[in-house]
Short mmCIF file of C-alpha atoms and ligand atoms in Angstrom, two decimals:
data_model
loop_
_atom_site.label_atom_id
_atom_site.label_comp_id
_atom_site.label_asym_id
_atom_site.label_seq_id
_atom_site.Cartn_x
_atom_site.Cartn_y
_atom_site.Cartn_z
CA MET A 23 -3.07 -25.33 1.14
CA ASN A 24 -1.68 -23.70 -2.00
CA THR A 25 -0.94 -26.51 -4.42
CA PRO A 26 1.64 -26.14 -7.18
CA SER A 27 -1.17 -25.66 -9.70
CA THR A 28 -1.55 -22.15 -8.28
CA VAL A 29 2.01 -21.21 -9.27
CA ASN A 30 1.75 -18.35 -11.71
CA GLY A 31 4.09 -16.28 -13.82
CA ASN A 32 3.57 -13.13 -11.74
CA ASN A 33 5.67 -14.56 -8.92
CA THR A 34 8.83 -14.27 -10.97
CA THR A 35 8.56 -10.54 -11.29
CA ALA A 36 11.27 -8.16 -12.41
CA ALA A 37 11.56 -6.98 -8.79
CA LEU A 38 12.19 -10.52 -7.61
CA ARG A 39 14.86 -11.06 -10.25
CA THR A 40 16.54 -7.79 -9.25
CA ARG A 41 16.65 -8.86 -5.58
CA ILE A 42 18.27 -12.14 -6.57
CA ARG A 43 20.71 -10.48 -8.98
CA ASP A 44 21.88 -7.94 -6.37
CA VAL A 45 22.74 -10.72 -3.92
CA GLN A 46 24.48 -12.75 -6.60
CA GLU A 47 26.59 -9.82 -7.75
CA ALA A 48 27.72 -9.13 -4.18
CA ALA A 49 28.50 -12.83 -3.73
CA ARG A 50 30.59 -12.81 -6.89
CA GLY A 51 32.63 -9.97 -5.36
CA VAL A 52 33.55 -12.35 -2.53
CA THR A 53 34.07 -15.53 -4.56
CA THR A 54 36.42 -13.70 -6.92
CA MET A 55 38.63 -13.12 -3.88
CA TYR A 56 38.03 -16.60 -2.44
CA PRO A 57 37.45 -19.02 -5.35
CA ARG A 58 37.16 -22.80 -5.40
CA SER A 59 40.94 -23.24 -5.12
CA TYR A 60 40.78 -21.42 -1.75
CA ILE A 61 38.04 -23.68 -0.38
CA LEU A 62 39.86 -26.81 -1.62
CA GLN A 63 42.96 -25.64 0.25
CA CYS A 64 40.92 -25.14 3.44
CA ILE A 65 39.50 -28.66 3.05
CA LYS A 66 43.02 -30.04 2.60
CA GLU A 67 44.21 -28.23 5.72
CA ASP A 68 41.03 -29.25 7.60
CA ARG A 69 40.32 -25.69 8.67
CA PHE A 70 37.30 -23.42 8.60
CA PRO A 71 37.34 -20.87 5.71
CA ASP A 72 37.64 -17.92 8.13
CA GLU A 73 38.72 -15.35 5.53
CA LEU A 74 35.77 -16.15 3.25
CA TRP A 75 33.34 -16.09 6.15
CA LYS A 76 34.61 -12.72 7.45
CA LYS A 77 34.38 -11.23 3.96
CA LEU A 78 30.78 -12.48 3.61
CA GLY A 79 30.09 -10.73 6.92
CA GLU A 80 31.78 -7.49 5.77
CA PHE A 81 29.71 -7.49 2.58
CA GLY A 82 26.54 -7.81 4.68
CA LEU A 83 25.76 -11.16 3.08
CA LEU A 84 25.70 -13.21 6.30
CA GLY A 85 23.00 -10.84 7.60
CA LEU A 86 20.57 -11.70 4.82
CA SER A 87 17.18 -12.91 6.10
CA VAL A 88 17.76 -11.22 9.48
CA PRO A 89 15.83 -7.96 10.11
CA GLU A 90 17.93 -4.79 10.03
CA GLU A 91 16.82 -3.83 13.56
CA TYR A 92 18.77 -6.88 14.77
CA GLY A 93 21.91 -6.09 12.82
CA GLY A 94 20.93 -8.04 9.73
CA SER A 95 20.70 -6.96 6.11
CA GLY A 96 16.99 -7.65 5.75
CA GLY A 97 15.50 -9.69 2.95
CA GLY A 98 14.24 -13.20 3.48
CA VAL A 99 14.84 -16.82 2.60
CA LEU A 100 14.77 -15.77 -1.05
CA GLU A 101 17.92 -13.69 -0.60
CA ILE A 102 19.86 -16.15 1.54
CA THR A 103 18.95 -18.97 -0.85
CA ALA A 104 20.20 -16.81 -3.73
CA LEU A 105 23.45 -16.33 -1.79
CA ASN A 106 23.82 -20.05 -1.22
CA GLU A 107 23.25 -20.69 -4.91
CA ALA A 108 25.74 -17.98 -5.92
CA LEU A 109 28.46 -19.44 -3.67
CA ALA A 110 27.87 -22.93 -5.04
CA LEU A 111 27.83 -21.56 -8.59
CA ALA A 112 31.40 -20.41 -7.98
CA GLY A 113 32.28 -23.86 -6.60
CA VAL A 114 32.31 -22.60 -3.01
CA PRO A 115 29.35 -24.36 -1.34
CA THR A 116 29.13 -23.94 2.42
CA LEU A 117 27.09 -26.24 4.63
CA PHE A 118 27.47 -23.64 7.38
CA LEU A 119 25.28 -21.21 5.49
CA VAL A 120 22.59 -23.90 5.23
CA VAL A 121 22.68 -24.69 8.95
CA THR A 122 23.07 -21.05 10.05
CA GLY A 123 20.19 -20.01 7.80
CA LEU A 124 18.06 -22.80 9.22
CA ALA A 125 19.02 -22.31 12.88
CA ARG A 126 18.26 -18.59 12.84
CA VAL A 127 14.69 -18.91 11.51
CA PRO A 128 12.97 -20.11 14.72
CA ILE A 129 15.00 -17.69 16.86
CA VAL A 130 14.13 -14.67 14.70
CA ARG A 131 10.48 -15.72 14.48
CA HIS A 132 9.88 -16.94 18.03
CA GLY A 133 12.76 -15.78 20.21
CA THR A 134 12.63 -12.78 22.54
CA PRO A 135 14.42 -9.60 21.37
CA GLU A 136 17.18 -10.41 23.90
CA GLN A 137 17.62 -13.93 22.48
CA ILE A 138 17.77 -12.57 18.92
CA ARG A 139 20.39 -9.99 19.91
CA LYS A 140 22.39 -12.58 21.85
CA PHE A 141 22.37 -15.49 19.40
CA VAL A 142 21.52 -14.10 15.95
CA THR A 143 22.99 -10.59 15.75
CA PRO A 144 26.66 -11.68 16.07
CA THR A 145 26.19 -14.22 13.26
CA CYS A 146 25.40 -11.38 10.82
CA SER A 147 28.93 -10.02 10.93
CA GLY A 148 30.50 -13.48 11.14
CA GLU A 149 31.59 -12.88 14.75
CA THR A 150 29.84 -16.10 15.81
CA LYS A 151 28.60 -19.18 13.97
CA MET A 152 25.71 -21.57 14.61
CA CYS A 153 25.21 -25.22 13.82
CA PHE A 154 22.01 -27.24 13.96
CA ALA A 155 21.43 -30.60 15.62
CA ILE A 156 18.38 -32.76 15.10
CA THR A 157 19.62 -36.15 13.78
CA GLU A 158 20.11 -38.97 16.27
CA PRO A 159 21.66 -42.40 15.69
CA ASN A 160 18.61 -44.36 16.82
CA ALA A 161 15.95 -42.09 15.32
CA GLY A 162 17.42 -41.25 11.89
CA THR A 163 14.79 -39.84 9.54
CA ASN A 164 12.12 -40.37 12.20
CA SER A 165 13.11 -37.33 14.27
CA PHE A 166 10.07 -37.68 16.51
CA ALA A 167 11.66 -40.83 17.95
CA MET A 168 14.59 -38.81 19.32
CA SER A 169 15.61 -39.52 22.90
CA THR A 170 17.84 -36.54 23.76
CA LEU A 171 16.10 -35.16 26.82
CA ALA A 172 16.11 -31.77 28.57
CA THR A 173 14.75 -31.78 32.12
CA ARG A 174 13.91 -28.69 34.15
CA THR A 175 16.16 -27.79 37.06
CA ASP A 176 14.96 -26.24 40.35
CA ALA A 177 16.74 -23.02 39.33
CA GLY A 178 14.49 -22.66 36.24
CA GLY A 179 17.11 -23.86 33.75
CA TRP A 180 17.52 -27.20 31.99
CA THR A 181 19.80 -30.23 32.04
CA LEU A 182 20.47 -31.87 28.68
CA ASN A 183 21.43 -35.52 28.13
CA GLY A 184 21.69 -37.52 24.93
CA GLN A 185 23.50 -37.55 21.61
CA LYS A 186 23.28 -36.26 18.04
CA VAL A 187 25.03 -37.50 14.91
CA PHE A 188 26.29 -36.01 11.61
CA ILE A 189 26.34 -32.48 13.02
CA SER A 190 28.02 -30.29 10.42
CA GLY A 191 30.45 -27.68 11.67
CA ALA A 192 30.04 -28.51 15.38
CA ARG A 193 33.78 -27.93 15.98
CA ASP A 194 33.70 -24.43 14.49
CA ALA A 195 30.34 -23.27 15.83
CA ASP A 196 29.91 -20.99 18.84
CA HIS A 197 26.28 -21.96 19.35
CA MET A 198 24.14 -24.94 18.43
CA LEU A 199 20.39 -25.00 17.92
CA VAL A 200 19.35 -28.35 19.38
CA VAL A 201 16.02 -30.08 19.04
CA ALA A 202 15.39 -32.12 22.20
CA ARG A 203 12.52 -33.80 23.96
CA THR A 204 11.21 -32.19 27.13
CA THR A 205 8.69 -35.01 27.45
CA LYS A 206 9.71 -38.53 26.46
CA ALA A 207 8.19 -39.94 23.24
CA SER A 208 6.59 -42.74 25.29
CA GLU A 209 4.74 -40.18 27.45
CA VAL A 210 3.06 -38.00 24.80
CA LYS A 211 -0.32 -38.55 23.09
CA ARG A 212 0.86 -37.19 19.72
CA ARG A 213 4.43 -37.68 18.52
CA THR A 214 4.73 -33.95 17.69
CA GLU A 215 4.21 -33.05 21.35
CA GLY A 216 6.95 -32.66 23.93
CA MET A 217 9.73 -31.36 21.65
CA SER A 218 11.60 -28.12 22.35
CA LEU A 219 14.31 -25.96 20.81
CA PHE A 220 17.37 -24.85 22.77
CA VAL A 221 20.42 -22.78 21.91
CA LEU A 222 23.62 -24.09 23.48
CA ASP A 223 26.89 -22.30 24.00
CA MET A 224 29.37 -24.84 22.62
CA LYS A 225 31.80 -24.13 25.48
CA THR A 226 29.33 -25.42 28.08
CA PRO A 227 30.81 -28.29 30.11
CA GLY A 228 29.42 -31.74 29.23
CA ILE A 229 29.49 -31.35 25.42
CA GLU A 230 31.86 -33.78 23.71
CA LEU A 231 32.57 -34.08 19.97
CA THR A 232 33.87 -37.02 17.93
CA GLN A 233 34.73 -36.31 14.30
CA LEU A 234 33.19 -38.66 11.73
CA ASN A 235 35.01 -39.89 8.64
CA ILE A 236 32.65 -38.43 6.02
CA GLN A 237 33.71 -38.25 2.35
CA VAL A 238 32.12 -34.98 1.21
CA GLU A 239 34.26 -32.16 -0.16
CA THR A 240 33.30 -29.30 2.18
CA ALA A 241 35.18 -27.33 4.79
CA GLU A 242 32.64 -28.32 7.46
CA ARG A 243 33.24 -31.72 9.02
CA GLN A 244 30.56 -33.84 10.71
CA TYR A 245 30.52 -34.82 14.38
CA LEU A 246 28.93 -37.17 16.82
CA VAL A 247 27.92 -34.90 19.71
CA PHE A 248 27.40 -36.17 23.26
CA PHE A 249 25.50 -34.20 25.92
CA ASP A 250 26.33 -35.39 29.41
CA GLY A 251 24.48 -33.38 32.06
CA VAL A 252 24.80 -30.12 30.09
CA GLU A 253 23.40 -27.28 32.22
CA LEU A 254 21.41 -24.71 30.24
CA PRO A 255 20.11 -21.36 31.49
CA ALA A 256 16.40 -20.55 31.21
CA ASP A 257 16.98 -18.29 28.20
CA ALA A 258 18.36 -21.21 26.18
CA LEU A 259 14.77 -22.27 25.41
CA ILE A 260 13.33 -20.80 22.19
CA GLY A 261 9.56 -20.39 22.22
CA GLU A 262 7.38 -22.51 24.48
CA ALA A 263 8.54 -25.79 26.02
CA GLY A 264 6.97 -28.82 24.36
CA LYS A 265 5.81 -26.82 21.32
CA GLY A 266 9.07 -26.95 19.37
CA ALA A 267 7.92 -29.25 16.55
CA LYS A 268 5.99 -26.51 14.73
CA LEU A 269 8.91 -24.08 15.09
CA MET A 270 11.29 -26.74 13.85
CA PHE A 271 9.22 -27.39 10.71
CA GLU A 272 9.21 -23.71 9.82
CA GLY A 273 12.99 -23.83 9.93
CA LEU A 274 13.17 -27.08 7.99
CA ASN A 275 11.22 -25.59 5.07
CA SER A 276 13.80 -22.82 4.80
CA GLU A 277 16.58 -25.42 5.06
CA ARG A 278 15.08 -27.28 2.08
CA LEU A 279 15.28 -24.13 0.02
CA LEU A 280 18.85 -23.40 1.10
CA ALA A 281 19.78 -26.95 0.14
CA ALA A 282 17.97 -26.58 -3.21
CA GLY A 283 19.92 -23.37 -3.88
CA ALA A 284 23.25 -25.06 -3.09
CA ALA A 285 22.39 -28.06 -5.28
CA ILE A 286 21.33 -25.94 -8.25
CA GLY A 287 24.43 -23.73 -7.98
CA LEU A 288 26.75 -26.72 -7.76
CA GLY A 289 24.96 -28.43 -10.65
CA ASP A 290 25.41 -25.35 -12.83
CA TYR A 291 29.05 -25.08 -11.76
CA ALA A 292 29.68 -28.69 -12.87
CA LEU A 293 27.79 -28.12 -16.10
CA SER A 294 29.85 -25.03 -16.96
CA LYS A 295 33.00 -27.12 -16.53
CA ALA A 296 31.53 -29.84 -18.77
CA VAL A 297 30.60 -27.33 -21.49
CA ALA A 298 34.06 -25.74 -21.48
CA TYR A 299 35.79 -29.13 -21.60
CA SER A 300 33.52 -30.49 -24.34
CA LYS A 301 34.35 -27.56 -26.61
CA GLU A 302 38.09 -28.22 -26.29
CA ARG A 303 38.35 -32.00 -26.19
CA LYS A 304 38.28 -33.65 -29.62
CA THR A 305 37.78 -37.28 -30.56
CA PHE A 306 37.29 -38.50 -34.13
CA GLY A 307 38.31 -35.03 -35.28
CA LYS A 308 35.41 -33.13 -33.69
CA PRO A 309 34.79 -31.51 -30.28
CA ILE A 310 32.97 -34.05 -28.11
CA GLY A 311 30.34 -31.37 -27.32
CA SER A 312 29.13 -31.70 -30.91
CA TYR A 313 28.06 -35.31 -30.31
CA GLN A 314 24.40 -35.30 -29.40
CA ALA A 315 24.71 -38.12 -26.88
CA LEU A 316 26.70 -35.69 -24.72
CA GLN A 317 25.09 -32.45 -25.87
CA HIS A 318 21.57 -33.67 -25.09
CA ARG A 319 22.65 -34.97 -21.72
CA MET A 320 24.02 -31.53 -20.82
CA ALA A 321 20.98 -29.76 -22.33
CA GLN A 322 18.62 -32.00 -20.35
CA ALA A 323 20.48 -31.22 -17.12
CA LYS A 324 20.36 -27.49 -17.89
CA ALA A 325 16.59 -27.62 -18.42
CA GLN A 326 16.19 -29.52 -15.13
CA LEU A 327 18.33 -26.96 -13.29
CA GLU A 328 16.35 -24.01 -14.64
CA ALA A 329 13.03 -25.64 -13.75
CA ALA A 330 14.27 -26.35 -10.23
CA ARG A 331 15.51 -22.76 -9.93
CA LEU A 332 12.06 -21.39 -10.80
CA MET A 333 10.45 -23.71 -8.27
CA THR A 334 12.95 -22.70 -5.59
CA ASP A 335 12.47 -18.96 -6.15
CA ASN A 336 8.72 -19.42 -6.11
CA ALA A 337 8.78 -21.46 -2.90
CA ALA A 338 11.10 -18.92 -1.21
CA GLU A 339 8.80 -16.09 -2.19
CA ARG A 340 5.84 -17.94 -0.69
CA PHE A 341 7.78 -18.69 2.50
CA ASP A 342 8.76 -15.03 2.91
CA ALA A 343 5.16 -13.97 2.28
CA GLY A 344 4.10 -16.11 5.26
CA GLU A 345 2.22 -18.64 3.12
CA ASP A 346 2.29 -22.37 3.77
CA ALA A 347 5.31 -23.16 1.57
CA GLY A 348 5.74 -26.79 2.67
CA ALA A 349 4.71 -28.42 -0.60
CA HIS A 350 6.72 -26.02 -2.73
CA ALA A 351 9.83 -26.17 -0.54
CA ASN A 352 9.76 -29.98 -0.61
CA MET A 353 9.35 -30.02 -4.39
CA ALA A 354 12.11 -27.46 -4.86
CA LYS A 355 14.60 -29.53 -2.86
CA LEU A 356 13.53 -32.75 -4.63
CA LEU A 357 13.90 -31.24 -8.11
CA GLY A 358 17.03 -29.21 -7.27
CA SER A 359 18.92 -32.22 -5.91
CA GLN A 360 17.88 -34.42 -8.85
CA ALA A 361 18.90 -31.72 -11.35
CA ALA A 362 22.27 -31.34 -9.63
CA VAL A 363 22.90 -35.09 -9.78
CA ALA A 364 21.97 -35.08 -13.49
CA ALA A 365 24.38 -32.17 -14.09
CA VAL A 366 27.34 -33.71 -12.28
CA ASP A 367 26.64 -37.04 -13.93
CA ALA A 368 26.68 -35.30 -17.35
CA ALA A 369 29.94 -33.58 -16.38
CA LEU A 370 31.49 -36.93 -15.40
CA GLN A 371 30.42 -38.53 -18.68
CA THR A 372 31.77 -35.57 -20.65
CA HIS A 373 35.16 -35.78 -18.96
CA GLY A 374 35.46 -39.51 -19.68
CA GLY A 375 38.34 -41.05 -17.75
CA TYR A 376 39.59 -37.61 -16.70
CA GLY A 377 36.36 -37.12 -14.76
CA PHE A 378 37.81 -39.54 -12.21
CA ASP A 379 41.07 -37.66 -11.84
CA ARG A 380 40.70 -35.63 -8.66
CA ASP A 381 42.72 -32.81 -10.22
CA TYR A 382 39.91 -32.19 -12.73
CA ASP A 383 37.62 -31.61 -9.74
CA ILE A 384 34.56 -33.37 -11.17
CA VAL A 385 34.42 -36.63 -9.23
CA THR A 386 35.05 -34.52 -6.13
CA LEU A 387 31.64 -32.86 -6.66
CA TRP A 388 29.80 -36.17 -6.76
CA PRO A 389 29.52 -36.94 -3.00
CA MET A 390 28.21 -33.44 -2.30
CA VAL A 391 25.44 -33.49 -4.93
CA ARG A 392 24.53 -37.09 -4.13
CA LEU A 393 24.33 -36.09 -0.47
CA MET A 394 21.73 -33.49 -1.41
CA GLU A 395 19.36 -36.34 -2.32
CA ILE A 396 19.74 -37.71 1.21
CA ALA A 397 20.36 -34.71 3.48
CA PRO A 398 19.13 -32.52 5.04
CA ILE A 399 16.12 -34.74 4.33
CA ASN A 400 16.04 -37.71 1.98
CA ASN A 401 14.03 -37.39 -1.23
CA GLU A 402 11.86 -40.35 -0.28
CA MET A 403 10.43 -38.32 2.61
CA LEU A 404 9.76 -35.44 0.22
CA LEU A 405 7.89 -37.80 -2.11
CA ASN A 406 6.00 -39.15 0.92
CA TYR A 407 5.01 -35.57 1.76
CA ILE A 408 3.87 -34.81 -1.77
CA GLY A 409 1.96 -38.10 -1.99
CA GLU A 410 0.22 -37.55 1.34
CA HIS A 411 -0.27 -33.78 1.60
CA VAL A 412 -0.53 -32.66 -2.03
CA LEU A 413 -2.13 -35.70 -3.65
CA GLY A 414 -4.10 -36.81 -0.60
CA LEU A 415 -2.84 -40.41 -0.73
CA PRO A 416 -2.68 -42.65 2.38
CA LYS A 417 0.39 -42.35 4.59
CA SER A 418 2.81 -45.14 3.75
CA TYR A 419 4.92 -45.41 6.91
C1 FAD B 571 27.42 -34.77 5.25
C2 FAD B 571 26.22 -34.78 6.16
C3 FAD B 571 25.89 -33.62 6.84
C4 FAD B 571 24.82 -33.61 7.73
N1 FAD B 571 24.58 -32.50 8.50
C5 FAD B 571 23.64 -32.54 9.47
C6 FAD B 571 23.50 -31.45 10.42
O1 FAD B 571 24.22 -30.46 10.36
N2 FAD B 571 22.56 -31.57 11.40
C7 FAD B 571 21.76 -32.66 11.52
O2 FAD B 571 20.94 -32.70 12.42
N3 FAD B 571 21.86 -33.73 10.65
C8 FAD B 571 22.79 -33.68 9.64
N4 FAD B 571 22.94 -34.75 8.77
C9 FAD B 571 22.07 -35.91 8.92
C10 FAD B 571 21.11 -36.12 7.75
O3 FAD B 571 20.10 -35.15 7.82
C11 FAD B 571 20.60 -37.56 7.86
O4 FAD B 571 21.67 -38.41 7.50
C12 FAD B 571 19.44 -37.82 6.98
O5 FAD B 571 18.34 -37.06 7.46
C13 FAD B 571 19.03 -39.28 6.94
O6 FAD B 571 19.03 -39.87 8.22
P1 FAD B 571 19.79 -41.28 8.43
O7 FAD B 571 21.16 -41.08 7.89
O8 FAD B 571 19.65 -41.73 9.83
O9 FAD B 571 19.02 -42.26 7.45
P2 FAD B 571 17.86 -43.31 7.78
O10 FAD B 571 16.78 -42.66 8.59
O11 FAD B 571 18.47 -44.54 8.30
O12 FAD B 571 17.28 -43.57 6.31
C14 FAD B 571 18.06 -44.30 5.33
C15 FAD B 571 17.29 -44.31 4.03
O13 FAD B 571 16.05 -44.99 4.20
C16 FAD B 571 15.04 -44.40 3.39
N5 FAD B 571 13.90 -44.06 4.26
C17 FAD B 571 13.89 -43.80 5.59
N6 FAD B 571 12.64 -43.57 6.03
C18 FAD B 571 11.82 -43.70 4.96
C19 FAD B 571 10.41 -43.59 4.76
N7 FAD B 571 9.56 -43.30 5.75
N8 FAD B 571 9.93 -43.75 3.51
C20 FAD B 571 10.75 -44.04 2.47
N9 FAD B 571 12.09 -44.20 2.60
C21 FAD B 571 12.62 -44.01 3.83
C22 FAD B 571 15.68 -43.20 2.70
O14 FAD B 571 16.09 -43.59 1.39
C23 FAD B 571 16.91 -42.91 3.53
O15 FAD B 571 17.94 -42.31 2.75
C24 FAD B 571 24.01 -34.78 7.86
C25 FAD B 571 24.33 -35.94 7.14
C26 FAD B 571 25.43 -35.95 6.33
C27 FAD B 571 25.79 -37.24 5.63
#
């Protein structure tokens, strides 16, 4: 395994920075048309930001990380992470981009050309959307304990039964990438065996959604999803039955980077608001930004954000190069989410009492950045990974 000690300066080449800058400039073209006020209005109206999504498709941004032969715009996780960061930097974070980016990885890497054309190609223009479902009420972080089960039918298809929880954007998605067991956990020798990936058409009979009451300021809401005898065709299975765990982990590493990008962008967005406010607001006759207690807090957060950004770019580059990027992706998400929390916390402190006025839009950022320390994977699991796989310490759970 490549440990972080092998990270070197050559990875952040001028070419890499140009690739990131191109994506970010294109993203700015879209967020200028659809800024934070637009997304806040969509949240208020509880509707999907269709106009923004279509424009991202028109600009070719939704096709990032998908090969051009399948209707994508090429590039890799580096580019789509840069997009996620750029959207968040403008105050327009979208969970859908995280889940779409994640859901497409195993299909592009392990699906048949027909499956890629059917499920992935239409997402590049924004014609269809995908969500991702792994979390279950009784399994939580321990995904291997999931009980959602797909059983083979005589006709060569599958029947799906079970439930998933916290599924972002399930109402607005056309397809869902579901991780299910095809052999029960109690019947496998190793817990990684017997898991499979399926793509569901959300209009299939037997799928029922219940909206959860989640307090995070995004346009995507979360759902409890029930599968009651959902009939799936044979081509719903991605890769080989029972071998889905490895495919899933490839996708999860990219999800960590997408989450890191969103966290870093949102952290920088909050920090820019704090800096602007601290230059204007005066107490004791001086701008509050001149007081070191605040200035250092903001400077510390900025340094953390930049360090996390370097780690994220480096991990994305490794992922795209086909290297084992697990350690780096986990560290990037850990550091990115912590930096974002530090930045929003500094912004709250800087705004004093006004930080808690929703109209200043600072306290509204808090649930989202705090969420990043818990989802898509909690930071404790990332530390467990680093302890066990990078430092070689005994497994603790
Ligand atoms: C807004 C939102 C959006 C989400 N979107 C999606 C989605 O689109 N698709 C999807 O599948 N899921 C989604 N999730 C689910 C999310 O990934 C889970 O909530 C998260 O993985 C944690 O699972 P849990 O909530 O069951 O926590 P639990 O598993 O109950 O864990 C609770 C806490 O215990 C600690 N903990 C647990 N295990 C260990 C351990 N081994 N070592 C140390 N500490 C541990 C951690 O601090 C953790 O935060 C979303 C959640 C939210 C809130």
